[in-house]
Short mmCIF file of C-alpha atoms and ligand atoms in Angstrom, two decimals:
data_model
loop_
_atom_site.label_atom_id
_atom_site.label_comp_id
_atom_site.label_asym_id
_atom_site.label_seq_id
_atom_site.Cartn_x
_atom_site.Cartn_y
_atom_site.Cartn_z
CA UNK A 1 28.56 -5.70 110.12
CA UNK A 2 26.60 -7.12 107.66
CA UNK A 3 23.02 -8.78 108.22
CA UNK A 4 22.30 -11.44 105.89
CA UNK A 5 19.04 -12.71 106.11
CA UNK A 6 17.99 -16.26 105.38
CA UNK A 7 14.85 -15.40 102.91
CA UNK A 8 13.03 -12.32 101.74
CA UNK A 9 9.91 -12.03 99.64
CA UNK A 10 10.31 -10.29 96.32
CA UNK A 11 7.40 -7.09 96.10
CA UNK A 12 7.89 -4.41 94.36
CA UNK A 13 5.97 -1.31 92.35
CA UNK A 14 3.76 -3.81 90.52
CA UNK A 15 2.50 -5.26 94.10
CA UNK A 16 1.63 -1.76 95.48
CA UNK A 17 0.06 -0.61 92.76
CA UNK A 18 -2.06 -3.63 91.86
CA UNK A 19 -3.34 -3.70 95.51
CA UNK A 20 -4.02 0.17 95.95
CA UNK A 21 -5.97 -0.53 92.57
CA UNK A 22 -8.17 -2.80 94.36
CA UNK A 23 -8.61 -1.05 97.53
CA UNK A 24 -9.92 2.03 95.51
CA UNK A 25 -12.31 -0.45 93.62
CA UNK A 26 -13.61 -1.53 96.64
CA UNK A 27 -13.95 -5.21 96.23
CA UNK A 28 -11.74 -6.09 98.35
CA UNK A 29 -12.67 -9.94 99.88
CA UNK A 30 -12.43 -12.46 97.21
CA UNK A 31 -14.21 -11.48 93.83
CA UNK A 32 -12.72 -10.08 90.08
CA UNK A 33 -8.98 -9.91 91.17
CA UNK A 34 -9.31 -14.06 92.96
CA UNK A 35 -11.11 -14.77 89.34
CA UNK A 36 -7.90 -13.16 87.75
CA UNK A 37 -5.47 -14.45 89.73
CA UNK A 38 -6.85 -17.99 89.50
CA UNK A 39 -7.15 -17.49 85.31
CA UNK A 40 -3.77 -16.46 85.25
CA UNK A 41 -2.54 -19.93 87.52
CA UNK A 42 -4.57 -21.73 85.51
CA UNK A 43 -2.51 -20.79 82.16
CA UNK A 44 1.10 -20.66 83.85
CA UNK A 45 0.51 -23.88 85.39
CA UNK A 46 -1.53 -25.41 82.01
CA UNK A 47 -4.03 -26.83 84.54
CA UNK A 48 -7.95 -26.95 83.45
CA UNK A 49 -8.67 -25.10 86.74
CA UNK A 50 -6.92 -23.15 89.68
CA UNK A 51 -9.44 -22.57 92.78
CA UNK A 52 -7.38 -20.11 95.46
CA UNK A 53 -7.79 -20.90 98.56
CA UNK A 54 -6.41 -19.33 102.02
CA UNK A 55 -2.99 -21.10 102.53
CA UNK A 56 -1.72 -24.21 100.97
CA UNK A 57 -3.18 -26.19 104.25
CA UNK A 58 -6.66 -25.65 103.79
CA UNK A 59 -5.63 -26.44 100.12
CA UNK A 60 -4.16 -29.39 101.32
CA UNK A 61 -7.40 -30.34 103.78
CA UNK A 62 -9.76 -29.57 100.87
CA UNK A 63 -8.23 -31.70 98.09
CA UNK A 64 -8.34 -34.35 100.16
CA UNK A 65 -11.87 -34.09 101.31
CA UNK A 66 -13.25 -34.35 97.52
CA UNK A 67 -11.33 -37.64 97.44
CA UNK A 68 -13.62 -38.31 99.64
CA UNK A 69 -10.40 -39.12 102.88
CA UNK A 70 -12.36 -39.94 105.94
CA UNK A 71 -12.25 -41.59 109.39
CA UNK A 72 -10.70 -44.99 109.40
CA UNK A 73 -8.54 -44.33 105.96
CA UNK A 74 -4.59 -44.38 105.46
CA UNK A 75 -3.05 -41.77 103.77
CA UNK A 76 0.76 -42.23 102.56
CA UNK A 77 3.06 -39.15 103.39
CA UNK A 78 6.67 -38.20 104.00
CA UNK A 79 7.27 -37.33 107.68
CA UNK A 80 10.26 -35.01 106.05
CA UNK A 81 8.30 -32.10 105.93
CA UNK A 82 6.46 -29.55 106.90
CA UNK A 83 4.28 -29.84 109.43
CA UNK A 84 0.93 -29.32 107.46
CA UNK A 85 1.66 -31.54 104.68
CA UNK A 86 0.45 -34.38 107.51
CA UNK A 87 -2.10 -32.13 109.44
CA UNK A 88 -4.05 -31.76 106.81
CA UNK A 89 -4.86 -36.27 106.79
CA UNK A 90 -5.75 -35.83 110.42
CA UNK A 91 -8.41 -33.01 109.77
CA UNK A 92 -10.29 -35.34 107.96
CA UNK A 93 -9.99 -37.77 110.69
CA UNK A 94 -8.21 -40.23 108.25
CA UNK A 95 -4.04 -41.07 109.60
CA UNK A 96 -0.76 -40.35 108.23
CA UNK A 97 1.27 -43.33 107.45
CA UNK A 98 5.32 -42.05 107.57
CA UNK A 99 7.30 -43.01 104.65
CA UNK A 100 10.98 -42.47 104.79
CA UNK A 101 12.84 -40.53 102.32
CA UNK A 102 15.51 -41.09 99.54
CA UNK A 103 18.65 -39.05 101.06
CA UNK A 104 19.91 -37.93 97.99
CA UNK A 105 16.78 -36.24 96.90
CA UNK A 106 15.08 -35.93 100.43
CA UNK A 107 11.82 -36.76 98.57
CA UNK A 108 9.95 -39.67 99.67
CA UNK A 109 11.41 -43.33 98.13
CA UNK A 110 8.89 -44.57 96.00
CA UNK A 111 10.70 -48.16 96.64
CA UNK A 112 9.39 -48.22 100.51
CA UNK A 113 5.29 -47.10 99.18
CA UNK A 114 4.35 -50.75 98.28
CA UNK A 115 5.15 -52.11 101.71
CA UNK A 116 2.68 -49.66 103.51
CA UNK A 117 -0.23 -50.24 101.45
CA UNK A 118 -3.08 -52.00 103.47
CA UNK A 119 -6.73 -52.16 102.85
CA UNK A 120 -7.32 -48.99 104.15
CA UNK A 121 -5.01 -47.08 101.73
CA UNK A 122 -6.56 -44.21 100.32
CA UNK A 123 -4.35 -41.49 98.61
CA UNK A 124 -0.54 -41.04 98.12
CA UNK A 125 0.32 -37.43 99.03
CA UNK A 126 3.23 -36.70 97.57
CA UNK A 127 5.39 -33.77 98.29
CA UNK A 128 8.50 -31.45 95.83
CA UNK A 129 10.32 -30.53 98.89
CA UNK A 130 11.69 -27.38 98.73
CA UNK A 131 10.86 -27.26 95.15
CA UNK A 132 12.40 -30.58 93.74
CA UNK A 133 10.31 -32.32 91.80
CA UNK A 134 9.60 -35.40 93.25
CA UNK A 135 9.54 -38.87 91.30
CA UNK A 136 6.18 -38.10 89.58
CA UNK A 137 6.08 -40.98 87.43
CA UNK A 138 6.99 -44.12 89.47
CA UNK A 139 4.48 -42.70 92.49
CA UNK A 140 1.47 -42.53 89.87
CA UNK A 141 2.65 -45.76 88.71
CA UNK A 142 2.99 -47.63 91.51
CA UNK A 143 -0.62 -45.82 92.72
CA UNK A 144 -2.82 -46.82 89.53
CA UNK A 145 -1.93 -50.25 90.11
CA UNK A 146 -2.84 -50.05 93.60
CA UNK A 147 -6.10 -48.14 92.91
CA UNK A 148 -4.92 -44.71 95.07
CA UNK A 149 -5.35 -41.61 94.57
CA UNK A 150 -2.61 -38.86 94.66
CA UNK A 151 -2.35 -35.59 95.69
CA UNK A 152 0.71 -33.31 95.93
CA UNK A 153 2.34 -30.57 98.17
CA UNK A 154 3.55 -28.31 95.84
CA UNK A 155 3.74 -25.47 98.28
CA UNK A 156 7.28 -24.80 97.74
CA UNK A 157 7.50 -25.97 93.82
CA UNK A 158 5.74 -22.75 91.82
CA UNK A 159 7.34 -22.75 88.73
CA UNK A 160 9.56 -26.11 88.45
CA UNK A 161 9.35 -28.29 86.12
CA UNK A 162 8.76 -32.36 85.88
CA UNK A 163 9.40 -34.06 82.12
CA UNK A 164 8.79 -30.53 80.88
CA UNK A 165 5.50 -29.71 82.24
CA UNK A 166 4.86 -27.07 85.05
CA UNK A 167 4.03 -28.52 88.47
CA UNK A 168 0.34 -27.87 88.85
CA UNK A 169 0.25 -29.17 85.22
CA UNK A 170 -2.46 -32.01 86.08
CA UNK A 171 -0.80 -35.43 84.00
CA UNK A 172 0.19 -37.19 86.47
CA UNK A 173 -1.66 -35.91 89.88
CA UNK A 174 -5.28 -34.84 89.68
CA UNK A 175 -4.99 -32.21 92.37
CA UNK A 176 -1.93 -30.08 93.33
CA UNK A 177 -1.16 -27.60 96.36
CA UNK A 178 0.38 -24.54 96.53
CA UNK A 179 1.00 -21.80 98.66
CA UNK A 180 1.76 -18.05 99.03
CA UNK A 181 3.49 -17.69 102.10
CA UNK A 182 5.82 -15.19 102.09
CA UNK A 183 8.61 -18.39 103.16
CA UNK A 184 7.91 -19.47 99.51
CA UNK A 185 8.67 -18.04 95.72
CA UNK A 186 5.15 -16.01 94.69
CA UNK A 187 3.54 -14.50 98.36
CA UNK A 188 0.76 -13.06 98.80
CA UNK A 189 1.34 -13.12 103.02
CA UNK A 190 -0.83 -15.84 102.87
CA UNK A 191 -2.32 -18.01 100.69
CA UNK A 192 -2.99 -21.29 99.22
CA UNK A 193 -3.80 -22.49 95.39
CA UNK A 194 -5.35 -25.95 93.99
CA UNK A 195 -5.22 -27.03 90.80
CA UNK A 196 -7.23 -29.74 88.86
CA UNK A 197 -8.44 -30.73 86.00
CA UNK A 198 -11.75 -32.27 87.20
CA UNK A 199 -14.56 -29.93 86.48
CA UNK A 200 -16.92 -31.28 89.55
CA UNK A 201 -14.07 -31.21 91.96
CA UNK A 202 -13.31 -27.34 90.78
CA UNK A 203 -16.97 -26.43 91.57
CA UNK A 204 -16.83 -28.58 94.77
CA UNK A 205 -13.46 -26.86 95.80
CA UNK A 206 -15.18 -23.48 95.40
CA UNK A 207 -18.24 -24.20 97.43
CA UNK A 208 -16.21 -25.84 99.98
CA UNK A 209 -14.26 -22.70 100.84
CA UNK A 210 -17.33 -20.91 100.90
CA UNK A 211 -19.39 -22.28 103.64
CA UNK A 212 -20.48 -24.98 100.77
CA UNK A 213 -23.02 -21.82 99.38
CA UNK A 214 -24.68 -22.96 95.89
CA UNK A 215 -23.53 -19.07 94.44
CA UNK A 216 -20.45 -16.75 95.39
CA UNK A 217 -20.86 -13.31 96.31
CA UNK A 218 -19.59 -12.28 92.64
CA UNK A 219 -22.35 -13.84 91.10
CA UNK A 220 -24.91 -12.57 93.43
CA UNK A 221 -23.86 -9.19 93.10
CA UNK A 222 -23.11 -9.74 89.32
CA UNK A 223 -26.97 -10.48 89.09
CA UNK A 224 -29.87 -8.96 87.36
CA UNK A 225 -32.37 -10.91 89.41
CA UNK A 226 -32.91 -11.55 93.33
CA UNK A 227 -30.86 -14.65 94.14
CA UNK A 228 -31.17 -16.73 96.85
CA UNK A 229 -28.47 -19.41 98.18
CA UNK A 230 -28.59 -22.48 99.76
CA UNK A 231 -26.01 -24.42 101.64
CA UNK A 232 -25.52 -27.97 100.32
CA UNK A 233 -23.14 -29.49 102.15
CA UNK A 234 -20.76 -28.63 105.45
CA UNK A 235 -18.67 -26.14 104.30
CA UNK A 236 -15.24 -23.52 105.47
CA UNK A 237 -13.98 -20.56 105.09
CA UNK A 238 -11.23 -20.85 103.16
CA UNK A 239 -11.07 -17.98 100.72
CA UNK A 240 -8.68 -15.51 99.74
CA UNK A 241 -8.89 -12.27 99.15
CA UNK A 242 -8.75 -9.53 96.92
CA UNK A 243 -6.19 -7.59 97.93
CA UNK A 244 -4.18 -11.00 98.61
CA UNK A 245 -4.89 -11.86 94.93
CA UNK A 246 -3.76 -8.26 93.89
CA UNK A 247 -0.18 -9.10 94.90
CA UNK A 248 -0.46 -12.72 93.91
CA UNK A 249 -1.16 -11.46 89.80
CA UNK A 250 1.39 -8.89 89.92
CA UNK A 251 4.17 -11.70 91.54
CA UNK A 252 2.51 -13.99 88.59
CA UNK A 253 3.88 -11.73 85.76
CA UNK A 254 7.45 -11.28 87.42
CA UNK A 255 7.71 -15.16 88.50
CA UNK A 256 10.00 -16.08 85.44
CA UNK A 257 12.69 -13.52 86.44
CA UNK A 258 12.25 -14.50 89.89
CA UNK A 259 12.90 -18.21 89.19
CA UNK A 260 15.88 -17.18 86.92
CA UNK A 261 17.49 -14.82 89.43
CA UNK A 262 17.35 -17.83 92.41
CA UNK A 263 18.79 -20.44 89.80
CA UNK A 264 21.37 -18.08 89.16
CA UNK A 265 22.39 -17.74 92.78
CA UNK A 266 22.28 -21.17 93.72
CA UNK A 267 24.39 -22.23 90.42
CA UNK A 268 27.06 -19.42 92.44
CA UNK A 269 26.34 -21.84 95.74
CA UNK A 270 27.15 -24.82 94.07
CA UNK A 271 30.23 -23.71 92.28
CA UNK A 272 31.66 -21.82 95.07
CA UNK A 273 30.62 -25.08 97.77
CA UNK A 274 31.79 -27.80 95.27
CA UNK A 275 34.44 -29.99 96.75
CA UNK A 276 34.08 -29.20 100.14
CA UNK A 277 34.53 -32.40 101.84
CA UNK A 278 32.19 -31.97 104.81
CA UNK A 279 29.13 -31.04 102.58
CA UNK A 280 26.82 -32.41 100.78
CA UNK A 281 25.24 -30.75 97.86
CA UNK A 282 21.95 -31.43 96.55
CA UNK A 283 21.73 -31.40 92.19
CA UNK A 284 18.48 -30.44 90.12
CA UNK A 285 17.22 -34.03 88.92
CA UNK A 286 17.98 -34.68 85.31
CA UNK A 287 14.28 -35.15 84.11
CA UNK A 288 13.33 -31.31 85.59
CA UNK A 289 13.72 -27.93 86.63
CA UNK A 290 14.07 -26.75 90.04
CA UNK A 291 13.24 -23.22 90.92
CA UNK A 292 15.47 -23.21 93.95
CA UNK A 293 13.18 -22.54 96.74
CA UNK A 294 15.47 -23.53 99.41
CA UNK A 295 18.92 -24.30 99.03
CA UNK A 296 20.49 -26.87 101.67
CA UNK A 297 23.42 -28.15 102.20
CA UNK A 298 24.02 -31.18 104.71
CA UNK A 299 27.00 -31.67 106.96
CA UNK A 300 28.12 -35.55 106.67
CA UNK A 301 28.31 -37.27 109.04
CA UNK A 302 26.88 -34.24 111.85
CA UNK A 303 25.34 -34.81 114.92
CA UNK A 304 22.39 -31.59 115.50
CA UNK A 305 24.96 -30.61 117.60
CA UNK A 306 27.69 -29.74 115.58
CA UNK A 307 25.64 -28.83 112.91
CA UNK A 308 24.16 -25.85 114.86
CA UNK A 309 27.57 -25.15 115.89
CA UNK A 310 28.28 -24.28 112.30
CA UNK A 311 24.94 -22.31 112.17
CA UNK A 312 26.31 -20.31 114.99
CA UNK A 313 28.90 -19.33 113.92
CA UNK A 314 27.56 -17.92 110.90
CA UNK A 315 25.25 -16.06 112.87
CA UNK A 316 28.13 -14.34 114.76
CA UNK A 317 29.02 -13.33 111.53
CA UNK A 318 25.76 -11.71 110.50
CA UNK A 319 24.89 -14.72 108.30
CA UNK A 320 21.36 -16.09 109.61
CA UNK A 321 20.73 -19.80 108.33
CA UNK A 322 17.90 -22.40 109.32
CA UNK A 323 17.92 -25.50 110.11
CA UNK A 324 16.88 -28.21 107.65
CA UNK A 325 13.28 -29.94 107.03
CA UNK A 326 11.82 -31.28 109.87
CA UNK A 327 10.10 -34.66 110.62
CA UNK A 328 6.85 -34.75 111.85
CA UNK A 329 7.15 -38.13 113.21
CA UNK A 330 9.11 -36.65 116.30
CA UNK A 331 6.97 -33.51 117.09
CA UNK A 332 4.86 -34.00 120.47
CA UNK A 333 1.75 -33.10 118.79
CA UNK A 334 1.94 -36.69 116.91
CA UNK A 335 2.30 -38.56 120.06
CA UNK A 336 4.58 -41.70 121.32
CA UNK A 337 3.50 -44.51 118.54
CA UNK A 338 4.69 -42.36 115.48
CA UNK A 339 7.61 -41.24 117.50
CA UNK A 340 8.57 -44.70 118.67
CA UNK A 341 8.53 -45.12 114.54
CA UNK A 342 12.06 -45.40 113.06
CA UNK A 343 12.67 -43.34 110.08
CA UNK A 344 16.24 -43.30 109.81
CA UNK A 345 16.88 -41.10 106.70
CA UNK A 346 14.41 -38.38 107.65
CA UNK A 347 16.12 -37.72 110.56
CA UNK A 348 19.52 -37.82 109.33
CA UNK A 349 18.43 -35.20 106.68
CA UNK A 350 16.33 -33.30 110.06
CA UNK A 351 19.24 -33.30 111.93
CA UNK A 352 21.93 -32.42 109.56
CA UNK A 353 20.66 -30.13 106.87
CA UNK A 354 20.68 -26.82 107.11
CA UNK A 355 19.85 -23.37 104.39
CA UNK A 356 21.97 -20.85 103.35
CA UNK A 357 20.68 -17.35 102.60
CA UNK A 358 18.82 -17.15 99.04
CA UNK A 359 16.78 -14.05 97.59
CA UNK A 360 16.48 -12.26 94.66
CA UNK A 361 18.19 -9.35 96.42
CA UNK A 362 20.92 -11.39 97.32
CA UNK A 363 24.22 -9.51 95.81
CA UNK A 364 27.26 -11.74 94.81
CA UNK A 365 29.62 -9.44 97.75
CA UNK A 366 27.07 -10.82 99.80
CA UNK A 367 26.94 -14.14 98.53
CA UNK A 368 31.24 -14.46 98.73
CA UNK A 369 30.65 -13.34 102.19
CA UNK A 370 28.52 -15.97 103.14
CA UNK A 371 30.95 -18.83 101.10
CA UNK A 372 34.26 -17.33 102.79
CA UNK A 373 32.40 -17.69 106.22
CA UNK A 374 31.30 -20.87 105.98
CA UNK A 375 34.68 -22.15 104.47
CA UNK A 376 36.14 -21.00 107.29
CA UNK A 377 33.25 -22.01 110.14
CA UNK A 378 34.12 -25.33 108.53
CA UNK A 379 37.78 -25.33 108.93
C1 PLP B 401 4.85 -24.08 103.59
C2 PLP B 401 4.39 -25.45 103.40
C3 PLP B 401 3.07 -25.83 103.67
C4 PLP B 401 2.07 -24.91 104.29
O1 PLP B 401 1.75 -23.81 103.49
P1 PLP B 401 0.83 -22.64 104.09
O2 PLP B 401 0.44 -21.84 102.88
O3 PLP B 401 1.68 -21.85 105.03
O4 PLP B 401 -0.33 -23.27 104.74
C5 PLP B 401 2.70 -27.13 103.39
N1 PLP B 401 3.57 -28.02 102.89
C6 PLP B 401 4.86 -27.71 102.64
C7 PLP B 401 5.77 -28.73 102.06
C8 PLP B 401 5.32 -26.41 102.90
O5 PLP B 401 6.60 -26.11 102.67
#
């Protein structure tokens, strides 16, 4: 029978020999190939600087900590996503405040922001779920003229696009997330990227994930004379490393075919799905390009129920699916107040999304094979 898996990260001959390259340098924690890696973000993205970081939620924890998010502040955040997005405004003691989605776009609705704004508003953290560009403009709007900042969760949006500039591309956000996990379109097994175009937050950023040292190992070891560091303020260890950065430049250089391959499949999803009265289909906006890092389909009108019904028996069939994007809001580790909360459209989408199998590898026998079955685990 035939196993199709739901995801599968993209290595190849490049990766291998990039990070056997390293190894036989041996630099191997972060150093030159982190330096490359974050030169080469910099100038995909067109962002002034990329800082790599460990995973996208100590990216996350970081860019909020040089906006200064601290104990007693709000921070404004879907509760449709992943878990981390929101973790991240509780390490820095500050508290998520749940905004409910739009559920054609299952990105936040900028229309509900204005209503949660209170004194103690500091940021907007915005995220592309799965890789759709969220409303950019009318969040930075609606921010400036409440004096927020914004940051956004781009961990699943590598190489979309918003009004034709990269995400990570800093005009409208000063400081955007990424990450490498292999769940996402560029891995590196794990790993996390900011980018910004604030010069003082970059060097912040890279003494933060560095036990807040005033030099890097690089430049120690780079120098002629005997340097000594200092610690200036309370800092992490949030680095990546070399041979993490090995994989993540090689990826880097084969990201455009990546992106086209996945658009390419999903195009086949939508054609071969189109019409199918119990499913909802979800379009690339018309102001930017989606690189298809999830594609999910909801059941109208499903209770979880049935909607894992369908799952199953797709599974039966060798077809493995997940469910849709979870909300934080109902997860035990949020307590009773935010799950008392009612946020009707994020839970809809929780409850009946779910993804289909997409990867580059992905044939089109395959891909029929997974259309016919759920056609018929529909019937
Ligand atoms: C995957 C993901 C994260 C966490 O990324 P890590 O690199 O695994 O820490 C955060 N936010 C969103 C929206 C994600 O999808």
């Amino acid at each position: 029978m035939l196993k199709i898996p739901v995801a599968k990260p993209d290595l190849g001959d490049e990766e291998v020999a990039l990070v056997t390259e390293t190894i036989r340098s041996g630099w191997i924690t972060q150093g030159p190939r982190v330096a490359e890696f974050e030169r080469d973000f910099a100038a995909y993205t067109g962002a002034a600087h990329a800082i790599a970081l460990s995973s996208c939620t100590t990216a996350l924890h970081l860019a909020l900590k040089v906006l200064d998010v601290g104990e007693g502040d709000e921070v404004i955040v879907p509760s449709h996503t992943f878990i981390a997005t929101a973790n991240a405004i509780r390490y820095c003691g500050a508290q998520p405040v749940f905004v409910d989605i739009d559920p054609a776009t299952l990105n936040l609705n900028p229309q509900l922001i204005p209503a949660l704004i209170t004194p103690r508003t500091k940021a907007i953290l915005v995220v592309h779920q799965v890789g759709r560009p969220a409303d950019l403009e009318t969040i930075c709007a609606i921010a400036r003229q409440h004096k927020l900042a914004v940051v956004e969760d781009a961990a699943c949006a590598i190489g979309s696009e918003y009004q034709g500039r990269k995400i990570g591309h800093n005009y409208f956000a000063p400081l955007v997330c990424f990450s490498f996990h292999p769940r996402k379109i560029v891995s590196t097994g794990d790993g996390g990227m900011i980018t910004t175009d604030n010069a003082e937050w970059a060097a912040r950023l890279r003494r933060l994930r560095q036990h807040g040292m005033s030099v890097n190992d690089l430049q120690r070891h780079q120098s002629a004379t005997v340097v000594t560091e200092e610690y200036l303020e309370l800092g992490y260890n949030y680095r990546m490393t070399d041979l993490q950065a090995a994989m993540g430049v090689a990826q880097l250089r084969r990201l455009p075919k990546i992106i086209a391959r996945r658009r390419e499949l999903a195009a086949n999803y939508d054609r071969a799905l189109t019409g199918l009265p119990q499913l909802e289909l979800f379009r690339e906006p018309g102001n930017a390009l989606w690189n298809q890092q999830t594609y999910l389909v909801r059941l109208k009108g499903a209770s979880p129920v049935q909607r894992d019904e369908v799952m199953q028996k797709l599974l039966a069939v060798g077809i493995a699916t997940r469910r849709g994007i979870m909300s934080i809001h109902r997860e035990a580790c949020y307590g009773s107040a935010y799950a008392a909360q009612s946020l009707p459209e994020s839970e809809r989408a929780s409850d009946q999304c779910f993804c289909l199998p997409l990867y580059t590898q992905l044939t089109e026998a395959e891909q029929q094979h997974v259309t016919e079955q759920l056609r018929r685990a529909l019937a």
